[in-house]
Amino acid sequence: MSKSPSRVSNRAVIHDQKLVRGEGGELHQIAEGNAPVLTTAQGGPIFDDQNSLKIGARGPTVLEDFHFREKIFHFDHERIPERVVHARGYGAHGYFETYESLAKYTRADIFQRAGEKTPAFVRFSTVAGNKGSADLARDVRGFAVKLYTQEGNWDIVGNNIPVFFIQDAIKFPDLVHSVKEEPDRGFPQAQSAHDNFWDFISLTPESMHMIMWVMSDRAIPRSLRFMEGFGVHTFRMLNAKDESTFVKFHWKPKLGLQSVAWNEAVKINGADPDFHRRDLWDSIKAGAFPEWELQLQLFDQDFADSFDFDVLDPTKLIPEEVLAPVPVGRLVLDRMPDNFFAETEQVAFMTQNVPPGIDFSNDPLLQGRNFSYLDTQIKRLGSTNFTHIPINAPKCPFHNFQQDGHMAMRNPVGRVNYQPNSFGEGPRESPQRGFRSFPEAEQGPKQRIRAESFADHYSQARQFYISQTPPEQGHIAAALTFELSKVQTPVIRERMVSHLLNIDKGLAGKVGDGLGLKAMPKPADAAIATRRDLAAAPSLSILANGPNRFEGRKLGILVTDGTDAALLKALTGALAKAGAVFEIIAPKVGGAKASDGSLIEAQQMIGGGPSVLYDAVALLPSKAAMADLVKESTARDFVADAFAHCKFIGYVEAALPLLEKAGVADSLDDGCVALSSAKDVAGFLSTLGALRLWAREPKVKMA
């Protein structure tokens, strides 16, 4: 990594707060005056609560760090019985298929044979909310993959965002405490729009890159099938010669990326809190199996040394424009669990579950996760024997001397339960096949410190923002304004705007204006000045990488008695050919009678099938039905919401009175397509590939 620019003094001012800056740019609040001294549960004063104990600034975390162990263990045990984070999840079975041998880079068995399929289980999740929260909260999405390889289970425990809020695992309890419901009142649930979260973030500038992602459309995905997955950290691959290559893991959805609008997300949560779950269930049950391609960013030590940022910093990424990812295999989900609790709830993912040929870097967040996850699973599942649960058990042969304990389903057979032994019984270690760590030489003082190379907190945040299209930038500004408007302490809002000034003055201005600030604050003191030379990276935008097709999406078709049967048949047939699906919405769920006298079976009644549940809508009512339909408020909302959310609307002439009642008849644009006959269907389907008409947004929403 290139040499870091010189830093300012160790005193930092973040608007109203005076703090001390550490070597890595992190901020410390020191006990001064009447402030009590932070201690362990045993009463021992704490020297540094921002950094775990390491061997050198960029070295591994030390096991003797009793403060980190106490803090993370207590955090791991805070919830009974659901997960502390990622409580609301949904999973599916499938397989991973390797494209070609990667023996050049790794001896991991899963990557040795082209075309080989490895069983897999994937669990998607939100992070902040509990098991009963809604699917469309603005949140990071967990993307955890368990691969049942022939040399043990491999867990790639990632998210749908490639970076994270914090640089050191010792801060994880503080982060999660801040975003969870406030402890004195027990709310808000499953949302970050409250004082505690933004107070913490405003005093944690390392979070600014992640904040840009979470305030973007990435945090409100349209479907689990339409989001990326990332391993977040830098890992190592080791080949048969123990030669090391650094690697970052990316999961790319076959159906492309897509998110929803914030107003739409709020309404989806009311209409169908299980929206993502239902979508995944319906797709797999219909045989439309979701698929992702595994792509790897592979690089050596020379690249790591020359890259602009530290590859061990989990708040940084390597843009694909700088290092193109290499496709190496595909993940297909083709079977839902037989029982939700037995599989999706009891599955246990751990970052330290890696096969021989995959190894860890000294990323301090990864080091802490490796230490914490085992304790978390023991607490949550009640026993060290959680690997006896079928969903967690390896599918390859396994042998060890672990025995007894709560809920043991198997024990060693025979006389011997130890080694070495002279009875010729039991398994033995294998220097040839066993896991070997990369023999990296470590040196440096044992201390609580963060590397200076971690200290740039704003440059990649800025790069992400300028990489977004204008509509996406507008959504980020709107999200920040909304979230901070819920913060009741004005100085916290101002403090956050002071950080935004270091990212983009235009963004800070929009948020400050939206919050009604009387005056803009000074920019927050930065450990390292924001770089302005980083080019925009189009790969970071959703809209710049759209699928340009309607495959995998859903059209909502509003019908009544007398709907044109030929037009409906042509439309549904075209959707099937395009790999899309549809639902029929009628005044009554019993359906409607088409123009030819046939029954049109409905899946939703108009009062229960709002347009937020669909990617686009088609209005096919008959003229005779309009007198009653225009009186129905939910029918008017169906149209008004679709228009406001920039969706494409197909309509027959008879629907014009409904468009007028919805207040959009005078604003029809290129996203509103007249369907005069079956001949117009092909053009309508072609239009739907754009998914949304974002050019409409300025007309339906205040800037």
Tab-separated table of C-alpha atoms in Angstrom, residues 108-281:
chain	number	residue	atom	x	y	z
A	108	ALA	CA	-8.876	-26.003	-1.706
A	109	ASP	CA	-10.565	-29.180	-2.912
A	110	ILE	CA	-13.697	-27.355	-4.086
A	111	PHE	CA	-11.663	-25.537	-6.777
A	112	GLN	CA	-9.738	-28.492	-8.214
A	113	ARG	CA	-12.178	-30.058	-10.710
A	114	ALA	CA	-14.133	-28.256	-13.426
A	115	GLY	CA	-17.863	-28.908	-13.387
A	116	GLU	CA	-17.974	-30.396	-9.902
A	117	LYS	CA	-21.033	-29.484	-7.854
A	118	THR	CA	-20.790	-28.862	-4.102
A	119	PRO	CA	-23.914	-28.782	-1.870
A	120	ALA	CA	-24.671	-25.342	-0.434
A	121	PHE	CA	-26.997	-23.586	1.976
A	122	VAL	CA	-27.479	-19.814	1.897
A	123	ARG	CA	-29.049	-17.615	4.553
A	124	PHE	CA	-30.037	-14.031	3.754
A	125	SER	CA	-30.896	-11.669	6.578
A	126	THR	CA	-31.406	-8.160	7.817
A	127	VAL	CA	-29.033	-7.068	10.574
A	128	ALA	CA	-30.681	-4.725	13.059
A	129	GLY	CA	-34.240	-5.999	13.498
A	130	ASN	CA	-35.610	-8.939	15.449
A	131	LYS	CA	-37.169	-12.091	14.017
A	132	GLY	CA	-40.552	-10.390	13.717
A	133	SER	CA	-39.386	-7.270	11.913
A	134	ALA	CA	-40.265	-6.466	8.312
A	135	ASP	CA	-38.194	-7.382	5.259
A	136	LEU	CA	-37.835	-3.921	3.705
A	137	ALA	CA	-36.102	-2.088	6.546
A	138	ARG	CA	-33.238	0.135	5.433
A	139	ASP	CA	-30.425	-2.151	6.487
A	140	VAL	CA	-27.421	-4.177	5.475
A	141	ARG	CA	-28.378	-7.641	4.204
A	142	GLY	CA	-26.483	-10.672	5.407
A	143	PHE	CA	-25.362	-12.999	2.607
A	144	ALA	CA	-23.966	-16.110	4.294
A	145	VAL	CA	-22.996	-19.143	2.215
A	146	LYS	CA	-22.210	-22.594	3.647
A	147	LEU	CA	-20.418	-24.865	1.180
A	148	TYR	CA	-20.290	-28.538	2.182
A	149	THR	CA	-16.919	-29.325	0.590
A	150	GLN	CA	-15.138	-32.673	0.571
A	151	GLU	CA	-12.643	-31.272	3.060
A	152	GLY	CA	-15.064	-29.729	5.509
A	153	ASN	CA	-17.601	-26.933	5.644
A	154	TRP	CA	-16.592	-23.551	4.247
A	155	ASP	CA	-18.591	-20.544	5.422
A	156	ILE	CA	-18.334	-17.300	3.445
A	157	VAL	CA	-20.111	-15.061	5.939
A	158	GLY	CA	-20.665	-11.825	4.073
A	159	ASN	CA	-23.108	-9.021	3.343
A	160	ASN	CA	-24.655	-7.342	0.322
A	161	ILE	CA	-22.244	-4.431	0.897
A	162	PRO	CA	-18.473	-4.897	0.421
A	163	VAL	CA	-17.332	-2.728	3.347
A	164	PHE	CA	-18.301	-2.355	7.004
A	165	PHE	CA	-18.854	0.325	9.641
A	166	ILE	CA	-15.830	-0.370	11.831
A	167	GLN	CA	-12.169	-1.305	11.441
A	168	ASP	CA	-11.645	-3.268	14.656
A	169	ALA	CA	-13.907	-5.957	16.103
A	170	ILE	CA	-13.645	-4.466	19.575
A	171	LYS	CA	-16.121	-1.812	18.399
A	172	PHE	CA	-18.762	-4.280	17.235
A	173	PRO	CA	-20.757	-4.301	20.501
A	174	ASP	CA	-20.845	-0.490	20.485
A	175	LEU	CA	-21.998	-0.355	16.863
A	176	VAL	CA	-24.812	-2.839	17.378
A	177	HIS	CA	-25.885	-1.337	20.705
A	178	SER	CA	-26.184	2.040	18.994
A	179	VAL	CA	-28.356	0.810	16.117
A	180	LYS	CA	-30.624	-1.440	18.183
A	181	GLU	CA	-33.638	-0.086	20.037
A	182	GLU	CA	-32.679	2.444	22.674
A	183	PRO	CA	-32.463	0.542	25.987
A	184	ASP	CA	-34.553	2.890	28.121
A	185	ARG	CA	-37.578	2.834	25.798
A	186	GLY	CA	-37.304	-0.348	23.736
A	187	PHE	CA	-37.717	1.389	20.365
A	188	PRO	CA	-37.258	2.144	17.492
A	189	GLN	CA	-37.150	-1.367	16.096
A	190	ALA	CA	-35.252	-2.403	12.966
A	191	GLN	CA	-34.233	1.088	11.951
A	192	SER	CA	-31.241	3.350	12.302
A	193	ALA	CA	-33.198	6.622	12.275
A	194	HIS	CA	-32.649	7.582	15.905
A	195	ASP	CA	-30.259	9.512	18.113
A	196	ASN	CA	-28.106	6.692	19.461
A	197	PHE	CA	-27.055	5.367	16.079
A	198	TRP	CA	-26.227	8.715	14.545
A	199	ASP	CA	-24.478	9.900	17.696
A	200	PHE	CA	-22.170	6.888	17.483
A	201	ILE	CA	-21.652	7.284	13.737
A	202	SER	CA	-20.932	11.011	14.054
A	203	LEU	CA	-18.083	10.146	16.426
A	204	THR	CA	-16.814	7.258	14.295
A	205	PRO	CA	-15.543	8.739	11.027
A	206	GLU	CA	-14.275	5.347	9.829
A	207	SER	CA	-17.988	4.565	9.213
A	208	MET	CA	-18.485	7.226	6.550
A	209	HIS	CA	-17.838	4.942	3.567
A	210	MET	CA	-20.321	2.387	4.888
A	211	ILE	CA	-22.848	5.152	5.599
A	212	MET	CA	-22.834	6.083	1.917
A	213	TRP	CA	-23.694	2.487	1.036
A	214	VAL	CA	-26.386	2.098	3.706
A	215	MET	CA	-28.028	5.375	2.729
A	216	SER	CA	-27.991	4.283	-0.916
A	217	ASP	CA	-30.506	2.032	-2.640
A	218	ARG	CA	-28.309	-0.975	-1.795
A	219	ALA	CA	-29.980	-1.046	1.620
A	220	ILE	CA	-33.515	-1.527	0.227
A	221	PRO	CA	-33.157	-4.303	-2.382
A	222	ARG	CA	-36.170	-5.272	-4.475
A	223	SER	CA	-35.421	-8.963	-3.987
A	224	LEU	CA	-32.836	-11.190	-2.373
A	225	ARG	CA	-32.380	-12.522	-5.909
A	226	PHE	CA	-31.359	-9.078	-7.161
A	227	MET	CA	-28.528	-8.217	-4.796
A	228	GLU	CA	-24.806	-8.827	-4.721
A	229	GLY	CA	-22.915	-10.603	-1.976
A	230	PHE	CA	-19.425	-9.845	-0.699
A	231	GLY	CA	-16.980	-11.573	1.629
A	232	VAL	CA	-16.059	-8.060	2.889
A	233	HIS	CA	-12.575	-8.980	4.128
A	234	THR	CA	-9.334	-9.788	2.373
A	235	PHE	CA	-8.546	-13.508	2.634
A	236	ARG	CA	-5.667	-15.602	1.354
A	237	MET	CA	-5.559	-18.548	-1.005
A	238	LEU	CA	-2.697	-21.048	-0.599
A	239	ASN	CA	-1.673	-23.486	-3.312
A	240	ALA	CA	0.077	-26.847	-2.931
A	241	LYS	CA	3.420	-25.041	-2.592
A	242	ASP	CA	2.005	-22.823	0.181
A	243	GLU	CA	2.296	-19.818	-2.120
A	244	SER	CA	-0.138	-17.085	-1.103
A	245	THR	CA	-2.522	-14.991	-3.185
A	246	PHE	CA	-4.813	-12.426	-1.596
A	247	VAL	CA	-8.486	-12.763	-2.522
A	248	LYS	CA	-11.790	-10.927	-2.143
A	249	PHE	CA	-15.059	-12.782	-2.780
A	250	HIS	CA	-17.940	-11.369	-4.853
A	251	TRP	CA	-21.336	-12.944	-5.629
A	252	LYS	CA	-22.918	-11.436	-8.780
A	253	PRO	CA	-26.680	-12.033	-9.352
A	254	LYS	CA	-27.565	-13.478	-12.745
A	255	LEU	CA	-30.740	-11.364	-12.872
A	256	GLY	CA	-28.893	-8.120	-12.181
A	257	LEU	CA	-29.245	-5.534	-9.438
A	258	GLN	CA	-32.464	-3.790	-8.465
A	259	SER	CA	-33.770	-1.836	-5.504
A	260	VAL	CA	-36.981	-0.068	-4.562
A	261	ALA	CA	-37.787	3.536	-3.664
A	262	TRP	CA	-37.917	4.468	0.027
A	263	ASN	CA	-41.593	5.444	-0.016
A	264	GLU	CA	-42.257	2.151	-1.767
A	265	ALA	CA	-40.313	0.205	0.876
A	266	VAL	CA	-42.359	1.761	3.666
A	267	LYS	CA	-45.598	0.741	1.942
A	268	ILE	CA	-44.335	-2.759	1.137
A	269	ASN	CA	-43.649	-3.301	4.837
A	270	GLY	CA	-47.280	-2.510	5.530
A	271	ALA	CA	-48.704	-4.541	2.656
A	272	ASP	CA	-46.450	-7.597	2.997
A	273	PRO	CA	-43.816	-7.662	5.784
A	274	ASP	CA	-42.586	-10.992	4.332
A	275	PHE	CA	-42.036	-9.564	0.860
A	276	HIS	CA	-38.483	-10.892	0.402
A	277	ARG	CA	-39.277	-14.267	1.943
A	278	ARG	CA	-42.342	-14.734	-0.240
A	279	ASP	CA	-40.410	-13.696	-3.350
A	280	LEU	CA	-37.656	-16.259	-2.788
A	281	TRP	CA	-40.139	-19.006	-1.880
